[in-house]
Amino acid sequence: MVRKSRGEVVDPTEVQVFHVLNRTVRRCWLFGDDPLTGINYDHRKAWIEERLRHFAAQFGIDLLSFAILSNHYHLMLRSRPDVVASWDDTEVARRWFMICPNRTQKDGTPCQPNQRELDSIRRCEQKVAEIRMRLSDISWWMRLLDQRIARRCNDEDEASGRFFEDRFKAIPLIDEQAITACAVYIDLNLIRACLAETVELSDHTSGQLRAQAWKAKAGESASQSPQTLDDRDPASQSRQSESVDAFLSPISVEAVSDHPGIMASQTGRRCSDKGFLQMSDRAYLELLDWTARQSAPGKRGLTGDDQPPILARLGLPGSIWLKMVAEFGKLFPTMAGLPHHVEGVRSRKRGLRYHVPIAARELFSQCA
């Protein structure tokens, strides 16, 4: 099936959520322990995560989830043109120079732009509008991410040419069920690939960082008061800037329900402080752990009565949820969502319909 052009799918002027991924050329293990050459490239995963942290702090895009494997990586991104619209021209120019700097320090980090550099953008209305659009454009995030990583890896290998096999793949996530399933699918990638046994041991994933942050906050809460994690006071919640997952979007939408609006970040570590799921951190980690246990070798494939209550609210029986997560890529090749939601969406420019695979129709017909 022919892939739709990027312009039919990505609209930097709208808030959109995407599952994006890319693979190395010929799917070689250029981010891990290459069995053919015997060379270990695990350190490159840290390069990607470092770049994700930097981009999350500068782009008008929320990083919701990520997983970095040996020959590919997964991201879940949410464009935030509404946040970018709140930035003045100087802030737009500053952020762009922090992403594409004219000058760098000895360690390679960008220098803060000077007045002359800022003026080169903010004094030109057309250029400001162009840069403002780029800052909320997922295509620009991916373009620059892949360019920087490919160049650095090729320099290390003293090689040239293509590093990634193709342009990145972007799948729109159009409903809560799809966003929830995609987040779990990404965070369980290492477990499904038999590279980790638990979420806590899944290196270079958002799931591992969220589990570490939750454990640290739970320890603080227990040492300070008998309150549960979900009942922390605002001062405790503000410590998000100190946590290992501070560059990731918060999980819970409910946690900020008393503060509607764009929720621009208060820490400068990410684009915004707005969550993306109708559940608490604890509920998400419990769902993640439960799903991993059902998929683990030697575990009973039948779903028991102890399935997370969040599945009932999503309208997904446990068996359907497990198949949805395990076969996410096959069920949603072009757009992720319940079939009747996908059928109601058209591409941006030509109004084309999105294909719903027969397997997806058959699976969700069981929910009727």
Short mmCIF file of C-alpha atoms in Angstrom, two decimals, residues 16-368:
data_model
loop_
_atom_site.label_atom_id
_atom_site.label_comp_id
_atom_site.label_asym_id
_atom_site.label_seq_id
_atom_site.Cartn_x
_atom_site.Cartn_y
_atom_site.Cartn_z
CA GLN A 16 -1.67 16.11 16.94
CA VAL A 17 -0.28 12.93 18.53
CA PHE A 18 1.93 10.59 16.51
CA HIS A 19 3.73 7.30 16.88
CA VAL A 20 6.95 7.79 14.94
CA LEU A 21 9.75 5.33 14.30
CA ASN A 22 12.81 4.85 12.15
CA ARG A 23 15.24 2.01 11.46
CA THR A 24 18.92 1.84 10.58
CA VAL A 25 19.91 0.86 7.06
CA ARG A 26 19.35 -2.84 6.34
CA ARG A 27 18.21 -3.08 9.97
CA CYS A 28 21.83 -3.50 11.07
CA TRP A 29 22.40 -3.35 14.82
CA LEU A 30 24.06 0.05 14.73
CA PHE A 31 22.70 1.03 18.16
CA GLY A 32 23.53 -2.23 19.96
CA ASP A 33 25.75 -5.30 20.03
CA ASP A 34 26.21 -6.13 16.34
CA PRO A 35 26.42 -9.94 15.96
CA LEU A 36 28.01 -9.66 12.49
CA THR A 37 30.93 -7.38 13.31
CA GLY A 38 31.20 -8.09 17.03
CA ILE A 39 31.24 -4.33 17.71
CA ASN A 40 29.09 -2.94 20.50
CA TYR A 41 27.29 0.33 19.77
CA ASP A 42 25.19 0.57 22.94
CA HIS A 43 26.68 3.98 23.74
CA ARG A 44 24.79 5.41 20.76
CA LYS A 45 21.50 4.87 22.57
CA ALA A 46 22.69 7.44 25.10
CA TRP A 47 23.41 9.82 22.21
CA ILE A 48 19.80 9.57 21.04
CA GLU A 49 18.38 9.99 24.54
CA GLU A 50 20.61 13.02 25.10
CA ARG A 51 19.30 14.56 21.88
CA LEU A 52 15.69 13.79 22.88
CA ARG A 53 16.20 15.60 26.19
CA HIS A 54 17.56 18.65 24.38
CA PHE A 55 14.81 18.72 21.76
CA ALA A 56 12.09 18.25 24.40
CA ALA A 57 13.35 21.40 26.14
CA GLN A 58 13.47 23.53 22.97
CA PHE A 59 10.81 22.41 20.48
CA GLY A 60 7.10 23.15 20.80
CA ILE A 61 6.51 19.41 20.93
CA ASP A 62 5.74 17.13 23.90
CA LEU A 63 7.73 13.89 24.16
CA LEU A 64 5.20 11.39 25.55
CA SER A 65 7.05 8.07 25.26
CA PHE A 66 10.21 6.62 23.74
CA ALA A 67 12.15 3.38 23.38
CA ILE A 68 15.59 2.96 21.79
CA LEU A 69 16.50 -0.51 20.56
CA SER A 70 19.49 -1.94 18.71
CA ASN A 71 18.41 -1.09 15.16
CA HIS A 72 15.45 1.27 15.53
CA TYR A 73 13.68 3.62 17.89
CA HIS A 74 10.08 4.52 18.76
CA LEU A 75 8.74 7.91 19.87
CA MET A 76 5.29 9.20 20.73
CA LEU A 77 5.12 12.95 20.09
CA ARG A 78 2.44 15.60 20.51
CA SER A 79 2.76 18.81 18.50
CA ARG A 80 1.95 21.97 20.48
CA PRO A 81 1.44 24.95 18.15
CA ASP A 82 -0.75 26.43 20.89
CA VAL A 83 2.28 26.64 23.19
CA VAL A 84 4.50 28.04 20.44
CA ALA A 85 1.90 30.75 19.78
CA SER A 86 2.42 31.98 23.36
CA TRP A 87 6.14 32.64 22.76
CA ASP A 88 7.25 36.09 21.66
CA ASP A 89 9.57 36.60 18.68
CA THR A 90 12.68 36.69 20.86
CA GLU A 91 11.82 33.35 22.45
CA VAL A 92 11.14 31.81 19.04
CA ALA A 93 14.55 32.99 17.79
CA ARG A 94 16.35 31.90 20.97
CA ARG A 95 14.92 28.39 20.86
CA TRP A 96 15.82 27.96 17.20
CA PHE A 97 19.45 28.93 17.83
CA MET A 98 19.55 26.48 20.74
CA ILE A 99 18.48 23.76 18.28
CA CYS A 100 20.57 24.94 15.30
CA PRO A 101 23.31 27.05 16.91
CA ASN A 102 25.75 29.30 15.08
CA ARG A 103 28.24 28.82 17.90
CA THR A 104 28.95 25.91 20.28
CA GLN A 105 30.98 25.50 23.43
CA LYS A 106 33.99 23.19 23.74
CA ASP A 107 31.77 20.30 24.80
CA GLY A 108 29.55 20.75 21.75
CA THR A 109 26.59 22.27 23.57
CA PRO A 110 25.03 25.36 21.95
CA CYS A 111 25.96 28.83 23.11
CA GLN A 112 23.19 31.20 24.07
CA PRO A 113 22.51 33.40 21.02
CA ASN A 114 23.67 37.02 21.15
CA GLN A 115 21.63 40.06 20.18
CA ARG A 116 22.89 40.11 16.60
CA GLU A 117 21.89 36.48 16.09
CA LEU A 118 18.48 37.03 17.63
CA ASP A 119 17.91 40.08 15.44
CA SER A 120 18.63 38.04 12.31
CA ILE A 121 15.34 36.23 12.94
CA ARG A 122 13.12 38.45 15.07
CA ARG A 123 13.48 41.50 12.82
CA CYS A 124 12.10 39.59 9.83
CA GLU A 125 8.39 38.88 10.14
CA GLN A 126 8.45 36.21 7.44
CA LYS A 127 11.40 34.40 9.01
CA VAL A 128 9.81 34.47 12.47
CA ALA A 129 6.63 32.91 11.06
CA GLU A 130 8.66 30.21 9.31
CA ILE A 131 10.70 29.34 12.41
CA ARG A 132 7.59 29.41 14.61
CA MET A 133 6.00 26.81 12.31
CA ARG A 134 9.10 24.62 12.41
CA LEU A 135 9.17 24.56 16.20
CA SER A 136 5.83 22.69 16.34
CA ASP A 137 6.49 20.55 13.26
CA ILE A 138 7.19 16.88 14.00
CA SER A 139 8.82 16.55 10.58
CA TRP A 140 11.48 19.10 11.60
CA TRP A 141 12.04 17.32 14.95
CA MET A 142 12.62 14.02 13.13
CA ARG A 143 14.65 15.56 10.33
CA LEU A 144 17.12 17.18 12.71
CA LEU A 145 17.21 14.19 15.08
CA ASP A 146 18.06 11.75 12.29
CA GLN A 147 20.58 14.12 10.71
CA ARG A 148 22.48 14.66 13.96
CA ILE A 149 22.53 10.98 14.91
CA ALA A 150 23.47 9.78 11.41
CA ARG A 151 26.29 12.30 11.13
CA ARG A 152 27.72 11.44 14.54
CA CYS A 153 27.55 7.68 13.91
CA ASN A 154 29.09 7.99 10.43
CA ASP A 155 31.90 10.14 11.84
CA GLU A 156 32.63 7.48 14.46
CA ASP A 157 32.65 4.73 11.81
CA GLU A 158 34.60 6.89 9.35
CA ALA A 159 31.85 6.12 6.87
CA SER A 160 29.50 8.06 4.62
CA GLY A 161 26.12 7.57 3.01
CA ARG A 162 22.69 6.65 4.28
CA PHE A 163 22.43 5.62 7.94
CA PHE A 164 18.65 5.24 8.29
CA GLU A 165 16.92 2.99 5.77
CA ASP A 166 14.10 5.36 4.84
CA ARG A 167 12.19 8.44 5.90
CA PHE A 168 10.62 8.06 9.32
CA LYS A 169 7.17 6.53 9.66
CA ALA A 170 4.46 8.65 11.33
CA ILE A 171 1.15 7.13 12.47
CA PRO A 172 -1.53 9.51 13.83
CA LEU A 173 -3.13 8.45 17.12
CA ILE A 174 -6.69 9.76 17.09
CA ASP A 175 -8.37 8.46 20.26
CA GLU A 176 -7.64 7.63 23.89
CA GLN A 177 -7.53 3.89 23.27
CA ALA A 178 -4.87 4.27 20.59
CA ILE A 179 -2.76 6.67 22.64
CA THR A 180 -2.88 4.40 25.69
CA ALA A 181 -2.06 1.27 23.71
CA CYS A 182 0.77 3.00 21.85
CA ALA A 183 2.36 4.22 25.09
CA VAL A 184 2.29 0.70 26.54
CA TYR A 185 3.48 -0.82 23.25
CA ILE A 186 6.50 1.51 23.19
CA ASP A 187 7.41 1.01 26.86
CA LEU A 188 7.24 -2.80 26.53
CA ASN A 189 9.39 -3.01 23.41
CA LEU A 190 12.50 -4.29 25.17
CA ILE A 191 10.51 -6.89 27.10
CA ARG A 192 8.83 -8.11 23.91
CA ALA A 193 12.24 -8.32 22.23
CA CYS A 194 13.58 -10.41 25.16
CA LEU A 195 16.13 -7.69 25.96
CA ALA A 196 14.74 -6.98 29.45
CA GLU A 197 12.66 -8.86 32.00
CA THR A 198 10.90 -5.93 33.66
CA VAL A 199 10.03 -2.32 32.98
CA GLU A 200 12.62 -1.21 35.55
CA LEU A 201 15.35 -3.03 33.57
CA SER A 202 14.26 -1.64 30.19
CA ASP A 203 17.14 0.77 29.56
CA HIS A 204 16.61 3.82 27.37
CA THR A 205 12.83 3.74 27.60
CA SER A 206 10.34 6.21 29.02
CA GLY A 207 8.81 3.35 31.03
CA GLN A 208 12.01 2.83 32.99
CA LEU A 209 12.36 6.55 33.73
CA ARG A 210 8.73 6.87 34.85
CA ALA A 211 9.10 3.86 37.13
CA GLN A 212 12.26 5.33 38.68
CA ALA A 213 10.62 8.73 39.15
CA TRP A 214 7.48 7.21 40.67
CA LYS A 215 9.55 5.14 43.11
CA ALA A 216 11.54 8.20 44.16
CA LYS A 217 8.38 10.28 44.69
CA ALA A 218 6.68 7.45 46.57
CA GLY A 219 9.69 7.29 48.89
CA GLU A 220 9.51 11.03 49.51
CA SER A 221 5.79 10.83 50.21
CA ALA A 222 6.20 7.94 52.64
CA SER A 223 9.01 9.69 54.50
CA GLN A 224 7.14 12.98 54.81
CA SER A 225 3.53 11.99 55.45
CA PRO A 226 1.10 9.06 55.32
CA GLN A 227 -0.50 10.50 52.17
CA THR A 228 -0.63 8.35 49.06
CA LEU A 229 1.35 9.34 45.98
CA ASP A 230 -1.75 10.58 44.18
CA ASP A 231 -2.67 12.87 47.10
CA ARG A 232 0.60 14.80 47.23
CA ASP A 233 0.46 18.51 47.87
CA PRO A 234 1.31 20.99 45.09
CA ALA A 235 4.75 21.68 46.56
CA SER A 236 5.61 17.99 46.25
CA GLN A 237 4.32 17.86 42.69
CA SER A 238 6.49 20.83 41.76
CA ARG A 239 9.57 18.68 42.35
CA GLN A 240 8.98 17.21 38.88
CA SER A 241 11.89 19.34 37.68
CA GLU A 242 14.23 17.24 39.85
CA SER A 243 13.05 13.85 38.59
CA VAL A 244 14.71 11.70 35.94
CA ASP A 245 11.63 11.92 33.71
CA ALA A 246 11.31 15.71 33.89
CA PHE A 247 11.80 16.08 30.12
CA LEU A 248 8.83 13.78 29.43
CA SER A 249 5.23 14.92 29.33
CA PRO A 250 3.36 14.08 32.56
CA ILE A 251 1.11 11.05 32.27
CA SER A 252 -1.98 12.26 34.03
CA VAL A 253 -4.35 14.80 32.53
CA GLU A 254 -6.35 14.70 35.76
CA ALA A 255 -3.37 15.99 37.72
CA VAL A 256 -3.65 19.35 35.95
CA SER A 257 -7.42 19.46 35.43
CA ASP A 258 -7.67 22.46 37.74
CA HIS A 259 -5.37 24.42 35.43
CA PRO A 260 -6.88 24.39 31.93
CA GLY A 261 -5.07 25.88 28.97
CA ILE A 262 -1.75 25.30 27.28
CA MET A 263 0.13 24.57 30.54
CA ALA A 264 3.51 25.82 29.29
CA SER A 265 6.36 24.19 31.20
CA GLN A 266 7.42 25.84 34.44
CA THR A 267 10.82 24.10 34.48
CA GLY A 268 12.18 24.63 30.98
CA ARG A 269 12.87 20.91 30.69
CA ARG A 270 9.92 20.19 28.37
CA CYS A 271 7.40 21.99 26.18
CA SER A 272 4.40 21.80 28.53
CA ASP A 273 3.17 20.34 31.80
CA LYS A 274 -0.03 18.95 30.30
CA GLY A 275 -0.58 15.19 30.64
CA PHE A 276 -1.94 12.88 27.98
CA LEU A 277 -3.84 10.03 29.70
CA GLN A 278 -6.91 9.94 31.94
CA MET A 279 -5.11 7.97 34.64
CA SER A 280 -2.57 8.51 37.39
CA ASP A 281 1.12 7.61 37.19
CA ARG A 282 0.45 4.65 39.45
CA ALA A 283 -2.45 3.38 37.33
CA TYR A 284 -0.34 3.60 34.16
CA LEU A 285 2.58 1.71 35.70
CA GLU A 286 0.20 -0.94 37.02
CA LEU A 287 -1.32 -1.32 33.54
CA LEU A 288 2.19 -1.52 32.07
CA ASP A 289 3.28 -4.18 34.56
CA TRP A 290 0.08 -6.21 34.17
CA THR A 291 0.36 -6.19 30.38
CA ALA A 292 4.02 -7.25 30.54
CA ARG A 293 3.18 -10.17 32.84
CA GLN A 294 0.46 -11.45 30.51
CA SER A 295 2.90 -11.38 27.60
CA ALA A 296 5.84 -12.94 29.43
CA PRO A 297 6.98 -16.48 28.51
CA GLY A 298 5.42 -19.15 30.69
CA LYS A 299 2.59 -16.89 31.80
CA ARG A 300 -1.04 -17.80 31.38
CA GLY A 301 -2.40 -16.13 28.23
CA LEU A 302 -5.93 -16.02 29.60
CA THR A 303 -6.89 -12.76 31.29
CA GLY A 304 -7.96 -13.12 34.90
CA ASP A 305 -10.30 -11.09 37.08
CA ASP A 306 -7.42 -8.93 38.28
CA GLN A 307 -7.15 -6.96 35.04
CA PRO A 308 -6.74 -3.19 35.59
CA PRO A 309 -10.05 -1.31 35.89
CA ILE A 310 -8.78 1.22 33.34
CA LEU A 311 -9.57 -1.32 30.61
CA ALA A 312 -13.26 -1.25 31.50
CA ARG A 313 -13.36 2.52 31.11
CA LEU A 314 -11.60 2.22 27.74
CA GLY A 315 -14.17 -0.36 26.71
CA LEU A 316 -11.51 -2.97 25.96
CA PRO A 317 -11.74 -6.54 27.29
CA GLY A 318 -8.39 -7.85 28.54
CA SER A 319 -7.89 -10.27 25.65
CA ILE A 320 -8.47 -7.54 23.05
CA TRP A 321 -6.18 -5.14 24.90
CA LEU A 322 -3.32 -7.67 24.91
CA LYS A 323 -3.67 -8.32 21.18
CA MET A 324 -3.95 -4.59 20.49
CA VAL A 325 -0.63 -3.93 22.27
CA ALA A 326 1.18 -7.02 20.96
CA GLU A 327 0.23 -6.37 17.32
CA PHE A 328 0.03 -2.56 17.39
CA GLY A 329 2.12 -2.06 14.26
CA LYS A 330 0.14 -4.58 12.20
CA LEU A 331 -3.28 -3.40 13.34
CA PHE A 332 -2.53 0.29 12.75
CA PRO A 333 -0.22 0.70 9.72
CA THR A 334 -1.41 4.21 8.73
CA MET A 335 -3.60 5.57 11.55
CA ALA A 336 -4.28 4.27 15.06
CA GLY A 337 -7.74 4.35 16.60
CA LEU A 338 -10.97 2.42 16.86
CA PRO A 339 -12.25 1.53 13.35
CA HIS A 340 -15.24 3.87 13.45
CA HIS A 341 -12.97 6.72 14.51
CA VAL A 342 -10.48 6.04 11.70
CA GLU A 343 -13.29 5.89 9.14
CA GLY A 344 -14.38 9.38 10.13
CA VAL A 345 -10.98 10.94 9.37
CA ARG A 346 -9.73 12.15 5.99
CA SER A 347 -6.25 13.21 4.87
CA ARG A 348 -5.49 16.93 5.05
CA LYS A 349 -5.09 17.92 1.39
CA ARG A 350 -6.93 15.45 -0.83
CA GLY A 351 -9.50 14.14 1.64
CA LEU A 352 -8.37 10.51 1.24
CA ARG A 353 -9.72 7.81 3.52
CA TYR A 354 -7.47 5.79 5.80
CA HIS A 355 -7.33 2.02 5.45
CA VAL A 356 -8.58 -0.10 8.35
CA PRO A 357 -7.04 -3.60 8.15
CA ILE A 358 -9.43 -6.56 8.24
CA ALA A 359 -7.64 -7.86 11.33
CA ALA A 360 -8.44 -4.63 13.19
CA ARG A 361 -12.10 -4.76 12.16
CA GLU A 362 -12.42 -8.36 13.31
CA LEU A 363 -10.68 -7.68 16.61
CA PHE A 364 -12.80 -4.69 17.62
CA SER A 365 -16.02 -6.31 16.41
CA GLN A 366 -15.72 -8.42 19.54
CA CYS A 367 -16.31 -5.26 21.60
CA ALA A 368 -19.74 -4.69 20.06
#
